[in-house]
Each structure stands twice: as structure tokens, then as C-alpha cells.
Amino acid sequence: MNRPSQYRNVRTPLSPMAAVSATAGLLSVAVDPAEATKGEEGDSLQNGKPTVVLVHGAFADSSSWNDVIKQLKRHGYPVVAAANPLRGLTGDAAHIKSLLASIAGPVVLVGHSYGGAVITNAAHGSDQVKALVYIAAFIPDKDESADDLAKRFPGSSLADALRPVPCTLPDGSPGVDLYIDQDRFHHQFAADVHPYTTNLMAATQRPVTVAALEEASGEPAWKTIPSWSLVAGEDLNIPREAQMFMARRAESHMVVIHSSHAASVSHPGDVADIIERAARSVR
């Protein structure tokens, strides 16, 4: 845990901070928690299907889940795409936990990339979350950070693609936000997605703080809640071997596909299928 971050040498001309460590790229979604409406809750209770809550990571917005949501909705699942603050693991998990409390009935909680670390913490101790689904995601154990896990196996080229920007953290202290350089976004994050789409994704990406990626995880929910993992075999953010190691350790039901890190955009059918598989296990 005391190893230097692999991103300590990322430099910003606007700040002397050398603590740029990030890891984890993390596509995603950003939809206001108000999306958890009474209507969605009622649908879940009426049709007997659990509500699917999608939690994104960094470097994208809610549109990354659009095609996944279309299939889930078509098959009758209530869906909520949560807005992940990406400011710090403890606070991000608390934010998602509050959203879960507003939803009636059972939940299938889905996390992409850094969002996997968030759901691992948000679902701990929950009787409501019946299944966890990890999409090209971090699945940390207690005291591990995303940064720790990303350095454990070779193959990630994310550090070289990052652009650090000084920011102010929620507590008022100085921090560093991490973006993927727009010119490198397509290759690094979503090489199997059309460049027209990745150009839009690059321009609208949401940053994650270094602090969030370095923060140690708490007790993991996957030790008590069954999990499913979709491994992106061509991922340049979280290497395939790292994803498989974490999935096996968590005893997840694992599926491996030939996908970039942006699996929800390039392979929405596969992503929706594994979510539905988890959802069908809920009784």
C-alpha cells in the first residue's frame, strides 16, 4: 500500500502537486439521482423485476449507458443511472447509498471501472442490493485502492494519456482532477467505437480526482452479495489480467469479451445480458 503511485510523474504547469497517481479509466454515466422516481419504484414492485442502478466511473457522461438502458427497459426493468461525484471513494459511496435508500424493492447494482469500487462500498451491509455487476471494473478488497490494483498487473497505458488539472476538493483543500487527453481518448478508452462518437465522449468527459483513485476501500460487499463480472479483453485502462484476478477472487460469474474499456458503448448487448442474468437470480 505504500508503493509510489504510477502517476507521480504526471506534471501540471498550474500546480506543484506531484501526487498525480490515478489509474482506472472509467467510462460512464451521469444522471441526476432524482431519476429514482416513484414511478420507477412502482414499476419494480408491479412487475416483480428488481431496479437496476448503474454507476459510472470517470471520463464520460450518462450517454455511455444509453443503449444498455434501452435493452433493459425493453425487457421491463426499471433503471436508474446514478450521478457519481468522482470526488472521493467514501463520499461517492455515501452518495450512491443515499440514492439506493430512495428506491423501493430489490436492486441490482452495476458499476463500471472506478464505479466498481464505489458499488463495492455502497452496497456493504445492504439488505436491498441483491446482486452486484462489474463492467470492466475495479473490485477492491479492504484497504486496496484503484491505484493499487491498476499497478498490480502490466498492460495499462492510461498514465501516459492523462491530463491533470488543479482543482479544489469538497473540503476546500487543493487537489488534482484527471482527464484523458482528447487527442488520445479514442485509442486509450474506446478503440472499438466510431471516432465520431468518441470525439463527443472526449469533449464531454467527466474527470476523477487523484484522491478518489488513491483512497483505500472499506469492507467489500462482494463477500456477502453474489456478483457477476464482464471482463473487457482489449482494455487499455484496467488490464484483462487484473480484471480476471479481481473477478476470480470475488467468485464472480465471469464473462470475457473482446472489448475496449468502453464496453457499455461498444458492446451494449453483452453488458445488458450479464445485468439481466444477475437480475434473474433475484427472488
PDB file of N, CA and C in Angstrom, residues 50-55 80 82 96-97 99-100 103 106-111 115-116 118-124 126 128-134 221 225-228 275 278:
ATOM      1  N   PRO A  50     -36.287  -6.478 -10.276  1.00  0.00           N
ATOM      2  CA  PRO A  50     -35.508  -5.540  -9.463  1.00  0.00           C
ATOM      3  C   PRO A  50     -35.158  -4.290 -10.257  1.00  0.00           C
ATOM      4  N   THR A  51     -34.923  -3.209  -9.543  1.00  0.00           N
ATOM      5  CA  THR A  51     -34.440  -1.985 -10.179  1.00  0.00           C
ATOM      6  C   THR A  51     -32.948  -2.120 -10.451  1.00  0.00           C
ATOM      7  N   VAL A  52     -32.532  -1.762 -11.640  1.00  0.00           N
ATOM      8  CA  VAL A  52     -31.117  -1.772 -12.000  1.00  0.00           C
ATOM      9  C   VAL A  52     -30.562  -0.362 -11.798  1.00  0.00           C
ATOM     10  N   VAL A  53     -29.553  -0.244 -10.955  1.00  0.00           N
ATOM     11  CA  VAL A  53     -28.898   1.039 -10.708  1.00  0.00           C
ATOM     12  C   VAL A  53     -27.506   0.989 -11.322  1.00  0.00           C
ATOM     13  N   LEU A  54     -27.245   1.899 -12.259  1.00  0.00           N
ATOM     14  CA  LEU A  54     -25.984   1.945 -12.997  1.00  0.00           C
ATOM     15  C   LEU A  54     -25.096   3.047 -12.440  1.00  0.00           C
ATOM     16  N   VAL A  55     -23.861   2.704 -12.115  1.00  0.00           N
ATOM     17  CA  VAL A  55     -22.920   3.668 -11.535  1.00  0.00           C
ATOM     18  C   VAL A  55     -21.687   3.765 -12.429  1.00  0.00           C
ATOM     19  N   VAL A  80     -32.140   3.159 -13.091  1.00  0.00           N
ATOM     20  CA  VAL A  80     -31.696   4.464 -12.601  1.00  0.00           C
ATOM     21  C   VAL A  80     -30.204   4.592 -12.903  1.00  0.00           C
ATOM     22  N   ALA A  82     -27.121   6.577 -11.964  1.00  0.00           N
ATOM     23  CA  ALA A  82     -26.731   7.471 -10.873  1.00  0.00           C
ATOM     24  C   ALA A  82     -25.609   8.407 -11.280  1.00  0.00           C
ATOM     25  N   ILE A  96     -24.152   7.228  -3.422  1.00  0.00           N
ATOM     26  CA  ILE A  96     -24.906   6.138  -4.040  1.00  0.00           C
ATOM     27  C   ILE A  96     -25.778   5.429  -3.005  1.00  0.00           C
ATOM     28  N   LYS A  97     -25.270   5.273  -1.798  1.00  0.00           N
ATOM     29  CA  LYS A  97     -26.052   4.631  -0.740  1.00  0.00           C
ATOM     30  C   LYS A  97     -27.329   5.424  -0.457  1.00  0.00           C
ATOM     31  N   LEU A  99     -28.937   7.288  -2.598  1.00  0.00           N
ATOM     32  CA  LEU A  99     -29.832   7.050  -3.726  1.00  0.00           C
ATOM     33  C   LEU A  99     -30.543   5.715  -3.579  1.00  0.00           C
ATOM     34  N   LEU A 100     -29.819   4.681  -3.184  1.00  0.00           N
ATOM     35  CA  LEU A 100     -30.427   3.366  -3.014  1.00  0.00           C
ATOM     36  C   LEU A 100     -31.559   3.415  -1.989  1.00  0.00           C
ATOM     37  N   ILE A 103     -35.101   4.087  -3.278  1.00  0.00           N
ATOM     38  CA  ILE A 103     -35.705   3.139  -4.208  1.00  0.00           C
ATOM     39  C   ILE A 103     -36.371   2.012  -3.435  1.00  0.00           C
ATOM     40  N   PRO A 106     -35.986  -4.591  -4.346  1.00  0.00           N
ATOM     41  CA  PRO A 106     -34.620  -5.089  -4.547  1.00  0.00           C
ATOM     42  C   PRO A 106     -33.901  -4.357  -5.672  1.00  0.00           C
ATOM     43  N   VAL A 107     -32.579  -4.347  -5.582  1.00  0.00           N
ATOM     44  CA  VAL A 107     -31.726  -3.617  -6.524  1.00  0.00           C
ATOM     45  C   VAL A 107     -30.621  -4.519  -7.044  1.00  0.00           C
ATOM     46  N   VAL A 108     -30.346  -4.402  -8.341  1.00  0.00           N
ATOM     47  CA  VAL A 108     -29.121  -4.938  -8.940  1.00  0.00           C
ATOM     48  C   VAL A 108     -28.223  -3.734  -9.165  1.00  0.00           C
ATOM     49  N   LEU A 109     -27.067  -3.716  -8.519  1.00  0.00           N
ATOM     50  CA  LEU A 109     -26.177  -2.555  -8.535  1.00  0.00           C
ATOM     51  C   LEU A 109     -25.004  -2.828  -9.474  1.00  0.00           C
ATOM     52  N   VAL A 110     -24.846  -1.943 -10.456  1.00  0.00           N
ATOM     53  CA  VAL A 110     -23.872  -2.144 -11.530  1.00  0.00           C
ATOM     54  C   VAL A 110     -22.836  -1.027 -11.506  1.00  0.00           C
ATOM     55  N   GLY A 111     -21.557  -1.382 -11.598  1.00  0.00           N
ATOM     56  CA  GLY A 111     -20.504  -0.372 -11.608  1.00  0.00           C
ATOM     57  C   GLY A 111     -19.528  -0.592 -12.751  1.00  0.00           C
ATOM     58  N   GLY A 115     -16.359   2.971 -10.864  1.00  0.00           N
ATOM     59  CA  GLY A 115     -17.681   2.731 -10.307  1.00  0.00           C
ATOM     60  C   GLY A 115     -17.785   1.387  -9.612  1.00  0.00           C
ATOM     61  N   GLY A 116     -16.941   0.427 -10.006  1.00  0.00           N
ATOM     62  CA  GLY A 116     -16.913  -0.853  -9.316  1.00  0.00           C
ATOM     63  C   GLY A 116     -16.461  -0.714  -7.875  1.00  0.00           C
ATOM     64  N   VAL A 118     -16.853   1.968  -6.134  1.00  0.00           N
ATOM     65  CA  VAL A 118     -17.934   2.684  -5.460  1.00  0.00           C
ATOM     66  C   VAL A 118     -19.046   1.731  -5.033  1.00  0.00           C
ATOM     67  N   ILE A 119     -19.492   0.845  -5.929  1.00  0.00           N
ATOM     68  CA  ILE A 119     -20.586  -0.052  -5.544  1.00  0.00           C
ATOM     69  C   ILE A 119     -20.127  -1.074  -4.508  1.00  0.00           C
ATOM     70  N   THR A 120     -18.856  -1.440  -4.539  1.00  0.00           N
ATOM     71  CA  THR A 120     -18.311  -2.366  -3.542  1.00  0.00           C
ATOM     72  C   THR A 120     -18.484  -1.801  -2.139  1.00  0.00           C
ATOM     73  N   ASN A 121     -18.352  -0.493  -2.012  1.00  0.00           N
ATOM     74  CA  ASN A 121     -18.506   0.161  -0.716  1.00  0.00           C
ATOM     75  C   ASN A 121     -19.953   0.550  -0.433  1.00  0.00           C
ATOM     76  N   ALA A 122     -20.665   1.025  -1.446  1.00  0.00           N
ATOM     77  CA  ALA A 122     -22.041   1.489  -1.239  1.00  0.00           C
ATOM     78  C   ALA A 122     -22.975   0.360  -0.831  1.00  0.00           C
ATOM     79  N   ALA A 123     -22.732  -0.853  -1.310  1.00  0.00           N
ATOM     80  CA  ALA A 123     -23.638  -1.970  -1.042  1.00  0.00           C
ATOM     81  C   ALA A 123     -23.303  -2.718   0.238  1.00  0.00           C
ATOM     82  N   HIS A 124     -22.188  -2.382   0.876  1.00  0.00           N
ATOM     83  CA  HIS A 124     -21.797  -3.124   2.081  1.00  0.00           C
ATOM     84  C   HIS A 124     -22.860  -2.976   3.172  1.00  0.00           C
ATOM     85  N   SER A 126     -25.941  -3.847   2.964  1.00  0.00           N
ATOM     86  CA  SER A 126     -27.273  -3.593   2.426  1.00  0.00           C
ATOM     87  C   SER A 126     -28.070  -4.883   2.283  1.00  0.00           C
ATOM     88  N   GLN A 128     -30.914  -4.589   0.649  1.00  0.00           N
ATOM     89  CA  GLN A 128     -31.666  -4.242  -0.546  1.00  0.00           C
ATOM     90  C   GLN A 128     -30.965  -4.677  -1.826  1.00  0.00           C
ATOM     91  N   VAL A 129     -29.630  -4.541  -1.848  1.00  0.00           N
ATOM     92  CA  VAL A 129     -28.854  -4.913  -3.035  1.00  0.00           C
ATOM     93  C   VAL A 129     -28.712  -6.438  -3.068  1.00  0.00           C
ATOM     94  N   LYS A 130     -29.264  -7.040  -4.109  1.00  0.00           N
ATOM     95  CA  LYS A 130     -29.301  -8.495  -4.203  1.00  0.00           C
ATOM     96  C   LYS A 130     -28.227  -9.061  -5.129  1.00  0.00           C
ATOM     97  N   ALA A 131     -27.668  -8.212  -5.997  1.00  0.00           N
ATOM     98  CA  ALA A 131     -26.626  -8.677  -6.921  1.00  0.00           C
ATOM     99  C   ALA A 131     -25.758  -7.487  -7.304  1.00  0.00           C
ATOM    100  N   LEU A 132     -24.478  -7.758  -7.479  1.00  0.00           N
ATOM    101  CA  LEU A 132     -23.512  -6.766  -7.933  1.00  0.00           C
ATOM    102  C   LEU A 132     -23.035  -7.164  -9.325  1.00  0.00           C
ATOM    103  N   VAL A 133     -22.911  -6.180 -10.215  1.00  0.00           N
ATOM    104  CA  VAL A 133     -22.409  -6.459 -11.560  1.00  0.00           C
ATOM    105  C   VAL A 133     -21.264  -5.499 -11.850  1.00  0.00           C
ATOM    106  N   TYR A 134     -20.121  -6.050 -12.229  1.00  0.00           N
ATOM    107  CA  TYR A 134     -18.926  -5.266 -12.502  1.00  0.00           C
ATOM    108  C   TYR A 134     -18.638  -5.293 -13.998  1.00  0.00           C
ATOM    109  N   ALA A 221     -18.583  -5.392  -0.311  1.00  0.00           N
ATOM    110  CA  ALA A 221     -19.907  -6.002  -0.355  1.00  0.00           C
ATOM    111  C   ALA A 221     -19.893  -7.345  -1.063  1.00  0.00           C
ATOM    112  N   ILE A 225     -22.576 -10.536  -1.051  1.00  0.00           N
ATOM    113  CA  ILE A 225     -23.576 -10.376  -2.111  1.00  0.00           C
ATOM    114  C   ILE A 225     -23.033 -11.037  -3.373  1.00  0.00           C
ATOM    115  N   PRO A 226     -23.810 -11.875  -4.056  1.00  0.00           N
ATOM    116  CA  PRO A 226     -23.311 -12.532  -5.274  1.00  0.00           C
ATOM    117  C   PRO A 226     -22.992 -11.504  -6.355  1.00  0.00           C
ATOM    118  N   SER A 227     -21.993 -11.834  -7.169  1.00  0.00           N
ATOM    119  CA  SER A 227     -21.546 -10.867  -8.178  1.00  0.00           C
ATOM    120  C   SER A 227     -21.341 -11.509  -9.535  1.00  0.00           C
ATOM    121  N   TRP A 228     -21.414 -10.646 -10.559  1.00  0.00           N
ATOM    122  CA  TRP A 228     -21.174 -11.004 -11.956  1.00  0.00           C
ATOM    123  C   TRP A 228     -20.141 -10.023 -12.499  1.00  0.00           C
ATOM    124  N   ILE A 275     -26.189  -8.123 -16.997  1.00  0.00           N
ATOM    125  CA  ILE A 275     -27.017  -7.489 -15.969  1.00  0.00           C
ATOM    126  C   ILE A 275     -28.325  -8.256 -15.797  1.00  0.00           C
ATOM    127  N   ALA A 278     -27.836 -11.456 -13.888  1.00  0.00           N
ATOM    128  CA  ALA A 278     -27.800 -11.196 -12.451  1.00  0.00           C
ATOM    129  C   ALA A 278     -29.199 -10.915 -11.911  1.00  0.00           C
TER     130      ALA A 278
END
